[in-house]
Amino acid sequence: MRRGELWTYYPHGSPSRRRTVVLISSDGINESTRQWLIAAEILDQDPQDILAVPVSRHGWVHAGNIGRIYRGWLAERVDEMETEELERLDTALRAAMDL
């Protein structure tokens, strides 16, 4: 698992709650045995916010809407963000958290 990868996520293993998320936590955390990672949901439509970043072929990710996800509920790797998109997400995350 790597930062910037898109995964299908099934909270509690429920297909009706399936969503696509992008991994935001560092590769060191993603490659560890830690059970909780940091991610953001991919949205179908542009939320019309300065913290939103387009993700080619998939929708939008909002840097102000991140959270913890349980590694065991990640079902399959879908894709990965382009380098420029991930850089834009990094900028949006820094702005959202005033880093």
PDB file of N, CA, C and O in Angstrom, residues 16-86:
ATOM      1  N   SER A  16     -23.136  -2.462   0.774  1.00  0.00           N
ATOM      2  CA  SER A  16     -24.008  -1.299   0.575  1.00  0.00           C
ATOM      3  C   SER A  16     -23.343   0.002   1.015  1.00  0.00           C
ATOM      4  O   SER A  16     -23.783   1.086   0.624  1.00  0.00           O
ATOM      5  N   ARG A  17     -22.302  -0.093   1.805  1.00  0.00           N
ATOM      6  CA  ARG A  17     -21.589   1.105   2.268  1.00  0.00           C
ATOM      7  C   ARG A  17     -20.253   1.272   1.559  1.00  0.00           C
ATOM      8  O   ARG A  17     -19.390   2.032   1.998  1.00  0.00           O
ATOM      9  N   ARG A  18     -20.090   0.573   0.451  1.00  0.00           N
ATOM     10  CA  ARG A  18     -18.833   0.609  -0.313  1.00  0.00           C
ATOM     11  C   ARG A  18     -18.532   2.024  -0.794  1.00  0.00           C
ATOM     12  O   ARG A  18     -19.417   2.752  -1.206  1.00  0.00           O
ATOM     13  N   ARG A  19     -17.275   2.385  -0.747  1.00  0.00           N
ATOM     14  CA  ARG A  19     -16.825   3.673  -1.281  1.00  0.00           C
ATOM     15  C   ARG A  19     -15.381   3.540  -1.726  1.00  0.00           C
ATOM     16  O   ARG A  19     -14.707   2.580  -1.398  1.00  0.00           O
ATOM     17  N   THR A  20     -14.941   4.533  -2.484  1.00  0.00           N
ATOM     18  CA  THR A  20     -13.550   4.565  -2.926  1.00  0.00           C
ATOM     19  C   THR A  20     -12.838   5.627  -2.101  1.00  0.00           C
ATOM     20  O   THR A  20     -13.359   6.735  -1.921  1.00  0.00           O
ATOM     21  N   VAL A  21     -11.660   5.285  -1.601  1.00  0.00           N
ATOM     22  CA  VAL A  21     -10.870   6.209  -0.795  1.00  0.00           C
ATOM     23  C   VAL A  21      -9.472   6.317  -1.377  1.00  0.00           C
ATOM     24  O   VAL A  21      -9.004   5.418  -2.078  1.00  0.00           O
ATOM     25  N   VAL A  22      -8.810   7.434  -1.063  1.00  0.00           N
ATOM     26  CA  VAL A  22      -7.400   7.602  -1.415  1.00  0.00           C
ATOM     27  C   VAL A  22      -6.598   7.589  -0.115  1.00  0.00           C
ATOM     28  O   VAL A  22      -6.978   8.224   0.871  1.00  0.00           O
ATOM     29  N   LEU A  23      -5.508   6.820  -0.101  1.00  0.00           N
ATOM     30  CA  LEU A  23      -4.647   6.754   1.083  1.00  0.00           C
ATOM     31  C   LEU A  23      -3.843   8.038   1.202  1.00  0.00           C
ATOM     32  O   LEU A  23      -3.202   8.468   0.237  1.00  0.00           O
ATOM     33  N   ILE A  24      -3.852   8.618   2.389  1.00  0.00           N
ATOM     34  CA  ILE A  24      -3.156   9.880   2.643  1.00  0.00           C
ATOM     35  C   ILE A  24      -2.016   9.687   3.641  1.00  0.00           C
ATOM     36  O   ILE A  24      -1.052  10.440   3.638  1.00  0.00           O
ATOM     37  N   SER A  25      -2.113   8.664   4.482  1.00  0.00           N
ATOM     38  CA  SER A  25      -1.057   8.448   5.472  1.00  0.00           C
ATOM     39  C   SER A  25       0.274   8.160   4.775  1.00  0.00           C
ATOM     40  O   SER A  25       0.312   7.762   3.613  1.00  0.00           O
ATOM     41  N   SER A  26       1.347   8.362   5.503  1.00  0.00           N
ATOM     42  CA  SER A  26       2.690   8.204   4.934  1.00  0.00           C
ATOM     43  C   SER A  26       2.952   6.753   4.552  1.00  0.00           C
ATOM     44  O   SER A  26       2.342   5.835   5.104  1.00  0.00           O
ATOM     45  N   ASP A  27       3.875   6.552   3.623  1.00  0.00           N
ATOM     46  CA  ASP A  27       4.218   5.197   3.210  1.00  0.00           C
ATOM     47  C   ASP A  27       4.754   4.374   4.383  1.00  0.00           C
ATOM     48  O   ASP A  27       4.522   3.168   4.449  1.00  0.00           O
ATOM     49  N   GLY A  28       5.450   5.015   5.302  1.00  0.00           N
ATOM     50  CA  GLY A  28       5.942   4.297   6.479  1.00  0.00           C
ATOM     51  C   GLY A  28       4.802   3.693   7.285  1.00  0.00           C
ATOM     52  O   GLY A  28       4.897   2.547   7.747  1.00  0.00           O
ATOM     53  N   ILE A  29       3.725   4.435   7.449  1.00  0.00           N
ATOM     54  CA  ILE A  29       2.544   3.917   8.148  1.00  0.00           C
ATOM     55  C   ILE A  29       1.840   2.884   7.285  1.00  0.00           C
ATOM     56  O   ILE A  29       1.451   1.817   7.752  1.00  0.00           O
ATOM     57  N   ASN A  30       1.669   3.195   5.998  1.00  0.00           N
ATOM     58  CA  ASN A  30       0.959   2.275   5.099  1.00  0.00           C
ATOM     59  C   ASN A  30       1.649   0.921   4.980  1.00  0.00           C
ATOM     60  O   ASN A  30       0.993  -0.101   4.816  1.00  0.00           O
ATOM     61  N   GLU A  31       2.976   0.902   5.045  1.00  0.00           N
ATOM     62  CA  GLU A  31       3.729  -0.340   4.900  1.00  0.00           C
ATOM     63  C   GLU A  31       3.936  -1.061   6.229  1.00  0.00           C
ATOM     64  O   GLU A  31       4.442  -2.183   6.252  1.00  0.00           O
ATOM     65  N   SER A  32       3.527  -0.444   7.323  1.00  0.00           N
ATOM     66  CA  SER A  32       3.677  -1.053   8.641  1.00  0.00           C
ATOM     67  C   SER A  32       2.531  -2.037   8.902  1.00  0.00           C
ATOM     68  O   SER A  32       1.681  -2.255   8.040  1.00  0.00           O
ATOM     69  N   THR A  33       2.523  -2.577  10.096  1.00  0.00           N
ATOM     70  CA  THR A  33       1.429  -3.482  10.485  1.00  0.00           C
ATOM     71  C   THR A  33       0.301  -2.740  11.188  1.00  0.00           C
ATOM     72  O   THR A  33      -0.633  -3.377  11.675  1.00  0.00           O
ATOM     73  N   ARG A  34       0.367  -1.419  11.222  1.00  0.00           N
ATOM     74  CA  ARG A  34      -0.693  -0.637  11.884  1.00  0.00           C
ATOM     75  C   ARG A  34      -2.037  -0.937  11.243  1.00  0.00           C
ATOM     76  O   ARG A  34      -2.150  -1.041  10.035  1.00  0.00           O
ATOM     77  N   GLN A  35      -3.063  -1.033  12.059  1.00  0.00           N
ATOM     78  CA  GLN A  35      -4.393  -1.375  11.563  1.00  0.00           C
ATOM     79  C   GLN A  35      -5.188  -0.164  11.077  1.00  0.00           C
ATOM     80  O   GLN A  35      -6.157  -0.326  10.342  1.00  0.00           O
ATOM     81  N   TRP A  36      -4.799   1.036  11.484  1.00  0.00           N
ATOM     82  CA  TRP A  36      -5.541   2.245  11.114  1.00  0.00           C
ATOM     83  C   TRP A  36      -4.690   3.127  10.214  1.00  0.00           C
ATOM     84  O   TRP A  36      -3.525   3.394  10.508  1.00  0.00           O
ATOM     85  N   LEU A  37      -5.262   3.572   9.121  1.00  0.00           N
ATOM     86  CA  LEU A  37      -4.593   4.439   8.154  1.00  0.00           C
ATOM     87  C   LEU A  37      -5.390   5.730   8.017  1.00  0.00           C
ATOM     88  O   LEU A  37      -6.530   5.821   8.481  1.00  0.00           O
ATOM     89  N   ILE A  38      -4.818   6.727   7.353  1.00  0.00           N
ATOM     90  CA  ILE A  38      -5.506   7.990   7.084  1.00  0.00           C
ATOM     91  C   ILE A  38      -5.891   8.006   5.609  1.00  0.00           C
ATOM     92  O   ILE A  38      -5.069   7.692   4.742  1.00  0.00           O
ATOM     93  N   ALA A  39      -7.134   8.394   5.327  1.00  0.00           N
ATOM     94  CA  ALA A  39      -7.623   8.402   3.946  1.00  0.00           C
ATOM     95  C   ALA A  39      -8.707   9.459   3.784  1.00  0.00           C
ATOM     96  O   ALA A  39      -9.158  10.061   4.755  1.00  0.00           O
ATOM     97  N   ALA A  40      -9.099   9.679   2.543  1.00  0.00           N
ATOM     98  CA  ALA A  40     -10.216  10.573   2.218  1.00  0.00           C
ATOM     99  C   ALA A  40     -11.054   9.905   1.142  1.00  0.00           C
ATOM    100  O   ALA A  40     -10.523   9.232   0.255  1.00  0.00           O
ATOM    101  N   GLU A  41     -12.349  10.114   1.226  1.00  0.00           N
ATOM    102  CA  GLU A  41     -13.267   9.523   0.262  1.00  0.00           C
ATOM    103  C   GLU A  41     -13.205  10.254  -1.075  1.00  0.00           C
ATOM    104  O   GLU A  41     -13.057  11.476  -1.120  1.00  0.00           O
ATOM    105  N   ILE A  42     -13.302   9.499  -2.157  1.00  0.00           N
ATOM    106  CA  ILE A  42     -13.400  10.080  -3.494  1.00  0.00           C
ATOM    107  C   ILE A  42     -14.869  10.420  -3.732  1.00  0.00           C
ATOM    108  O   ILE A  42     -15.749   9.571  -3.567  1.00  0.00           O
ATOM    109  N   LEU A  43     -15.135  11.657  -4.096  1.00  0.00           N
ATOM    110  CA  LEU A  43     -16.491  12.136  -4.338  1.00  0.00           C
ATOM    111  C   LEU A  43     -16.815  12.097  -5.823  1.00  0.00           C
ATOM    112  O   LEU A  43     -15.943  12.328  -6.661  1.00  0.00           O
ATOM    113  N   ASP A  44     -18.070  11.833  -6.141  1.00  0.00           N
ATOM    114  CA  ASP A  44     -18.508  11.776  -7.541  1.00  0.00           C
ATOM    115  C   ASP A  44     -18.551  13.155  -8.194  1.00  0.00           C
ATOM    116  O   ASP A  44     -18.301  13.278  -9.381  1.00  0.00           O
ATOM    117  N   GLN A  45     -18.901  14.170  -7.399  1.00  0.00           N
ATOM    118  CA  GLN A  45     -19.070  15.512  -7.959  1.00  0.00           C
ATOM    119  C   GLN A  45     -18.156  16.514  -7.270  1.00  0.00           C
ATOM    120  O   GLN A  45     -17.809  16.347  -6.102  1.00  0.00           O
ATOM    121  N   ASP A  46     -17.811  17.554  -7.997  1.00  0.00           N
ATOM    122  CA  ASP A  46     -16.976  18.639  -7.475  1.00  0.00           C
ATOM    123  C   ASP A  46     -17.712  19.314  -6.322  1.00  0.00           C
ATOM    124  O   ASP A  46     -18.810  19.832  -6.500  1.00  0.00           O
ATOM    125  N   PRO A  47     -17.132  19.341  -5.120  1.00  0.00           N
ATOM    126  CA  PRO A  47     -17.782  19.995  -3.988  1.00  0.00           C
ATOM    127  C   PRO A  47     -17.700  21.525  -4.038  1.00  0.00           C
ATOM    128  O   PRO A  47     -18.170  22.190  -3.121  1.00  0.00           O
ATOM    129  N   GLN A  48     -17.104  22.051  -5.106  1.00  0.00           N
ATOM    130  CA  GLN A  48     -17.015  23.508  -5.279  1.00  0.00           C
ATOM    131  C   GLN A  48     -16.322  24.170  -4.090  1.00  0.00           C
ATOM    132  O   GLN A  48     -16.813  25.141  -3.521  1.00  0.00           O
ATOM    133  N   ASP A  49     -15.171  23.646  -3.733  1.00  0.00           N
ATOM    134  CA  ASP A  49     -14.415  24.163  -2.602  1.00  0.00           C
ATOM    135  C   ASP A  49     -12.948  24.246  -2.989  1.00  0.00           C
ATOM    136  O   ASP A  49     -12.444  23.393  -3.720  1.00  0.00           O
ATOM    137  N   ILE A  50     -12.258  25.242  -2.482  1.00  0.00           N
ATOM    138  CA  ILE A  50     -10.848  25.454  -2.806  1.00  0.00           C
ATOM    139  C   ILE A  50      -9.968  24.289  -2.342  1.00  0.00           C
ATOM    140  O   ILE A  50      -8.891  24.067  -2.878  1.00  0.00           O
ATOM    141  N   LEU A  51     -10.445  23.504  -1.370  1.00  0.00           N
ATOM    142  CA  LEU A  51      -9.676  22.365  -0.864  1.00  0.00           C
ATOM    143  C   LEU A  51      -9.951  21.073  -1.632  1.00  0.00           C
ATOM    144  O   LEU A  51      -9.434  20.023  -1.290  1.00  0.00           O
ATOM    145  N   ALA A  52     -10.757  21.146  -2.682  1.00  0.00           N
ATOM    146  CA  ALA A  52     -11.078  19.968  -3.494  1.00  0.00           C
ATOM    147  C   ALA A  52     -10.079  19.827  -4.638  1.00  0.00           C
ATOM    148  O   ALA A  52      -9.701  20.802  -5.271  1.00  0.00           O
ATOM    149  N   VAL A  53      -9.661  18.591  -4.880  1.00  0.00           N
ATOM    150  CA  VAL A  53      -8.680  18.289  -5.921  1.00  0.00           C
ATOM    151  C   VAL A  53      -9.286  17.239  -6.855  1.00  0.00           C
ATOM    152  O   VAL A  53      -9.763  16.199  -6.380  1.00  0.00           O
ATOM    153  N   PRO A  54      -9.265  17.486  -8.168  1.00  0.00           N
ATOM    154  CA  PRO A  54      -9.776  16.463  -9.093  1.00  0.00           C
ATOM    155  C   PRO A  54      -8.844  15.256  -9.165  1.00  0.00           C
ATOM    156  O   PRO A  54      -7.624  15.401  -9.101  1.00  0.00           O
ATOM    157  N   VAL A  55      -9.445  14.079  -9.298  1.00  0.00           N
ATOM    158  CA  VAL A  55      -8.707  12.827  -9.431  1.00  0.00           C
ATOM    159  C   VAL A  55      -9.129  12.212 -10.767  1.00  0.00           C
ATOM    160  O   VAL A  55     -10.280  11.801 -10.924  1.00  0.00           O
ATOM    161  N   SER A  56      -8.217  12.156 -11.709  1.00  0.00           N
ATOM    162  CA  SER A  56      -8.514  11.663 -13.064  1.00  0.00           C
ATOM    163  C   SER A  56      -9.308  10.360 -13.040  1.00  0.00           C
ATOM    164  O   SER A  56      -8.965   9.446 -12.304  1.00  0.00           O
ATOM    165  N   ARG A  57     -10.360  10.325 -13.824  1.00  0.00           N
ATOM    166  CA  ARG A  57     -11.188   9.142 -14.039  1.00  0.00           C
ATOM    167  C   ARG A  57     -12.015   8.721 -12.831  1.00  0.00           C
ATOM    168  O   ARG A  57     -12.734   7.732 -12.892  1.00  0.00           O
ATOM    169  N   HIS A  58     -11.908   9.444 -11.691  1.00  0.00           N
ATOM    170  CA  HIS A  58     -12.583   8.961 -10.487  1.00  0.00           C
ATOM    171  C   HIS A  58     -13.453   9.996  -9.783  1.00  0.00           C
ATOM    172  O   HIS A  58     -14.387   9.610  -9.091  1.00  0.00           O
ATOM    173  N   GLY A  59     -13.151  11.270  -9.887  1.00  0.00           N
ATOM    174  CA  GLY A  59     -13.950  12.271  -9.194  1.00  0.00           C
ATOM    175  C   GLY A  59     -13.096  13.311  -8.504  1.00  0.00           C
ATOM    176  O   GLY A  59     -12.156  13.851  -9.095  1.00  0.00           O
ATOM    177  N   TRP A  60     -13.412  13.539  -7.248  1.00  0.00           N
ATOM    178  CA  TRP A  60     -12.764  14.603  -6.479  1.00  0.00           C
ATOM    179  C   TRP A  60     -12.425  14.095  -5.079  1.00  0.00           C
ATOM    180  O   TRP A  60     -13.121  13.245  -4.536  1.00  0.00           O
ATOM    181  N   VAL A  61     -11.371  14.652  -4.512  1.00  0.00           N
ATOM    182  CA  VAL A  61     -11.041  14.396  -3.118  1.00  0.00           C
ATOM    183  C   VAL A  61     -10.988  15.742  -2.410  1.00  0.00           C
ATOM    184  O   VAL A  61     -10.480  16.726  -2.958  1.00  0.00           O
ATOM    185  N   HIS A  62     -11.559  15.808  -1.208  1.00  0.00           N
ATOM    186  CA  HIS A  62     -11.616  17.056  -0.443  1.00  0.00           C
ATOM    187  C   HIS A  62     -10.648  16.958   0.734  1.00  0.00           C
ATOM    188  O   HIS A  62     -10.787  16.079   1.594  1.00  0.00           O
ATOM    189  N   ALA A  63      -9.661  17.841   0.760  1.00  0.00           N
ATOM    190  CA  ALA A  63      -8.610  17.806   1.788  1.00  0.00           C
ATOM    191  C   ALA A  63      -9.132  18.122   3.181  1.00  0.00           C
ATOM    192  O   ALA A  63      -8.455  17.841   4.165  1.00  0.00           O
ATOM    193  N   GLY A  64     -10.315  18.679   3.284  1.00  0.00           N
ATOM    194  CA  GLY A  64     -10.896  18.973   4.596  1.00  0.00           C
ATOM    195  C   GLY A  64     -11.734  17.831   5.134  1.00  0.00           C
ATOM    196  O   GLY A  64     -12.329  17.941   6.203  1.00  0.00           O
ATOM    197  N   ASN A  65     -11.774  16.726   4.408  1.00  0.00           N
ATOM    198  CA  ASN A  65     -12.629  15.602   4.800  1.00  0.00           C
ATOM    199  C   ASN A  65     -11.806  14.322   4.871  1.00  0.00           C
ATOM    200  O   ASN A  65     -12.013  13.393   4.107  1.00  0.00           O
ATOM    201  N   ILE A  66     -10.865  14.285   5.803  1.00  0.00           N
ATOM    202  CA  ILE A  66     -10.010  13.109   5.960  1.00  0.00           C
ATOM    203  C   ILE A  66     -10.371  12.398   7.252  1.00  0.00           C
ATOM    204  O   ILE A  66     -10.989  12.978   8.143  1.00  0.00           O
ATOM    205  N   GLY A  67      -9.983  11.135   7.347  1.00  0.00           N
ATOM    206  CA  GLY A  67     -10.268  10.392   8.567  1.00  0.00           C
ATOM    207  C   GLY A  67      -9.502   9.090   8.630  1.00  0.00           C
ATOM    208  O   GLY A  67      -8.791   8.711   7.696  1.00  0.00           O
ATOM    209  N   ARG A  68      -9.682   8.405   9.750  1.00  0.00           N
ATOM    210  CA  ARG A  68      -9.053   7.100   9.949  1.00  0.00           C
ATOM    211  C   ARG A  68      -9.890   6.021   9.286  1.00  0.00           C
ATOM    212  O   ARG A  68     -11.114   6.067   9.326  1.00  0.00           O
ATOM    213  N   ILE A  69      -9.212   5.063   8.674  1.00  0.00           N
ATOM    214  CA  ILE A  69      -9.898   3.900   8.120  1.00  0.00           C
ATOM    215  C   ILE A  69      -9.216   2.642   8.630  1.00  0.00           C
ATOM    216  O   ILE A  69      -8.021   2.656   8.939  1.00  0.00           O
ATOM    217  N   TYR A  70      -9.976   1.577   8.707  1.00  0.00           N
ATOM    218  CA  TYR A  70      -9.453   0.300   9.173  1.00  0.00           C
ATOM    219  C   TYR A  70      -8.890  -0.476   7.986  1.00  0.00           C
ATOM    220  O   TYR A  70      -9.581  -0.720   7.000  1.00  0.00           O
ATOM    221  N   ARG A  71      -7.626  -0.824   8.080  1.00  0.00           N
ATOM    222  CA  ARG A  71      -6.923  -1.513   6.992  1.00  0.00           C
ATOM    223  C   ARG A  71      -7.663  -2.781   6.558  1.00  0.00           C
ATOM    224  O   ARG A  71      -7.731  -3.096   5.370  1.00  0.00           O
ATOM    225  N   GLY A  72      -8.230  -3.507   7.473  1.00  0.00           N
ATOM    226  CA  GLY A  72      -8.903  -4.758   7.161  1.00  0.00           C
ATOM    227  C   GLY A  72     -10.137  -4.601   6.280  1.00  0.00           C
ATOM    228  O   GLY A  72     -10.624  -5.580   5.716  1.00  0.00           O
ATOM    229  N   TRP A  73     -10.646  -3.395   6.145  1.00  0.00           N
ATOM    230  CA  TRP A  73     -11.837  -3.154   5.322  1.00  0.00           C
ATOM    231  C   TRP A  73     -11.483  -2.649   3.922  1.00  0.00           C
ATOM    232  O   TRP A  73     -12.370  -2.350   3.127  1.00  0.00           O
ATOM    233  N   LEU A  74     -10.192  -2.524   3.627  1.00  0.00           N
ATOM    234  CA  LEU A  74      -9.779  -2.192   2.266  1.00  0.00           C
ATOM    235  C   LEU A  74      -9.881  -3.459   1.426  1.00  0.00           C
ATOM    236  O   LEU A  74      -9.282  -4.484   1.762  1.00  0.00           O
ATOM    237  N   ALA A  75     -10.654  -3.396   0.346  1.00  0.00           N
ATOM    238  CA  ALA A  75     -10.935  -4.613  -0.425  1.00  0.00           C
ATOM    239  C   ALA A  75      -9.998  -4.799  -1.614  1.00  0.00           C
ATOM    240  O   ALA A  75      -9.423  -5.868  -1.779  1.00  0.00           O
ATOM    241  N   GLU A  76      -9.870  -3.781  -2.449  1.00  0.00           N
ATOM    242  CA  GLU A  76      -8.999  -3.931  -3.610  1.00  0.00           C
ATOM    243  C   GLU A  76      -8.464  -2.582  -4.063  1.00  0.00           C
ATOM    244  O   GLU A  76      -9.134  -1.557  -3.944  1.00  0.00           O
ATOM    245  N   ARG A  77      -7.245  -2.615  -4.593  1.00  0.00           N
ATOM    246  CA  ARG A  77      -6.625  -1.413  -5.138  1.00  0.00           C
ATOM    247  C   ARG A  77      -7.281  -1.114  -6.478  1.00  0.00           C
ATOM    248  O   ARG A  77      -7.386  -1.981  -7.331  1.00  0.00           O
ATOM    249  N   VAL A  78      -7.717   0.144  -6.644  1.00  0.00           N
ATOM    250  CA  VAL A  78      -8.438   0.554  -7.843  1.00  0.00           C
ATOM    251  C   VAL A  78      -7.518   1.256  -8.839  1.00  0.00           C
ATOM    252  O   VAL A  78      -7.569   1.002 -10.039  1.00  0.00           O
ATOM    253  N   ASP A  79      -6.666   2.152  -8.328  1.00  0.00           N
ATOM    254  CA  ASP A  79      -5.850   3.006  -9.188  1.00  0.00           C
ATOM    255  C   ASP A  79      -4.891   3.758  -8.291  1.00  0.00           C
ATOM    256  O   ASP A  79      -4.786   3.472  -7.099  1.00  0.00           O
ATOM    257  N   GLU A  80      -4.221   4.765  -8.842  1.00  0.00           N
ATOM    258  CA  GLU A  80      -3.410   5.673  -8.036  1.00  0.00           C
ATOM    259  C   GLU A  80      -3.507   7.069  -8.628  1.00  0.00           C
ATOM    260  O   GLU A  80      -3.767   7.232  -9.816  1.00  0.00           O
ATOM    261  N   MET A  81      -3.324   8.056  -7.783  1.00  0.00           N
ATOM    262  CA  MET A  81      -3.373   9.437  -8.240  1.00  0.00           C
ATOM    263  C   MET A  81      -2.136   9.727  -9.084  1.00  0.00           C
ATOM    264  O   MET A  81      -1.061   9.181  -8.837  1.00  0.00           O
ATOM    265  N   GLU A  82      -2.305  10.607 -10.064  1.00  0.00           N
ATOM    266  CA  GLU A  82      -1.168  11.082 -10.860  1.00  0.00           C
ATOM    267  C   GLU A  82      -0.272  11.917  -9.944  1.00  0.00           C
ATOM    268  O   GLU A  82      -0.736  12.499  -8.960  1.00  0.00           O
ATOM    269  N   THR A  83       1.010  12.021 -10.274  1.00  0.00           N
ATOM    270  CA  THR A  83       1.966  12.772  -9.453  1.00  0.00           C
ATOM    271  C   THR A  83       1.515  14.208  -9.230  1.00  0.00           C
ATOM    272  O   THR A  83       1.533  14.699  -8.089  1.00  0.00           O
ATOM    273  N   GLU A  84       1.073  14.896 -10.278  1.00  0.00           N
ATOM    274  CA  GLU A  84       0.627  16.291 -10.138  1.00  0.00           C
ATOM    275  C   GLU A  84      -0.610  16.399  -9.255  1.00  0.00           C
ATOM    276  O   GLU A  84      -0.739  17.353  -8.487  1.00  0.00           O
ATOM    277  N   GLU A  85      -1.515  15.440  -9.363  1.00  0.00           N
ATOM    278  CA  GLU A  85      -2.720  15.450  -8.528  1.00  0.00           C
ATOM    279  C   GLU A  85      -2.347  15.274  -7.061  1.00  0.00           C
ATOM    280  O   GLU A  85      -2.878  15.967  -6.191  1.00  0.00           O
ATOM    281  N   LEU A  86      -1.422  14.360  -6.784  1.00  0.00           N
ATOM    282  CA  LEU A  86      -0.994  14.127  -5.413  1.00  0.00           C
ATOM    283  C   LEU A  86      -0.290  15.356  -4.847  1.00  0.00           C
ATOM    284  O   LEU A  86      -0.484  15.703  -3.676  1.00  0.00           O
TER     285      LEU A  86
END
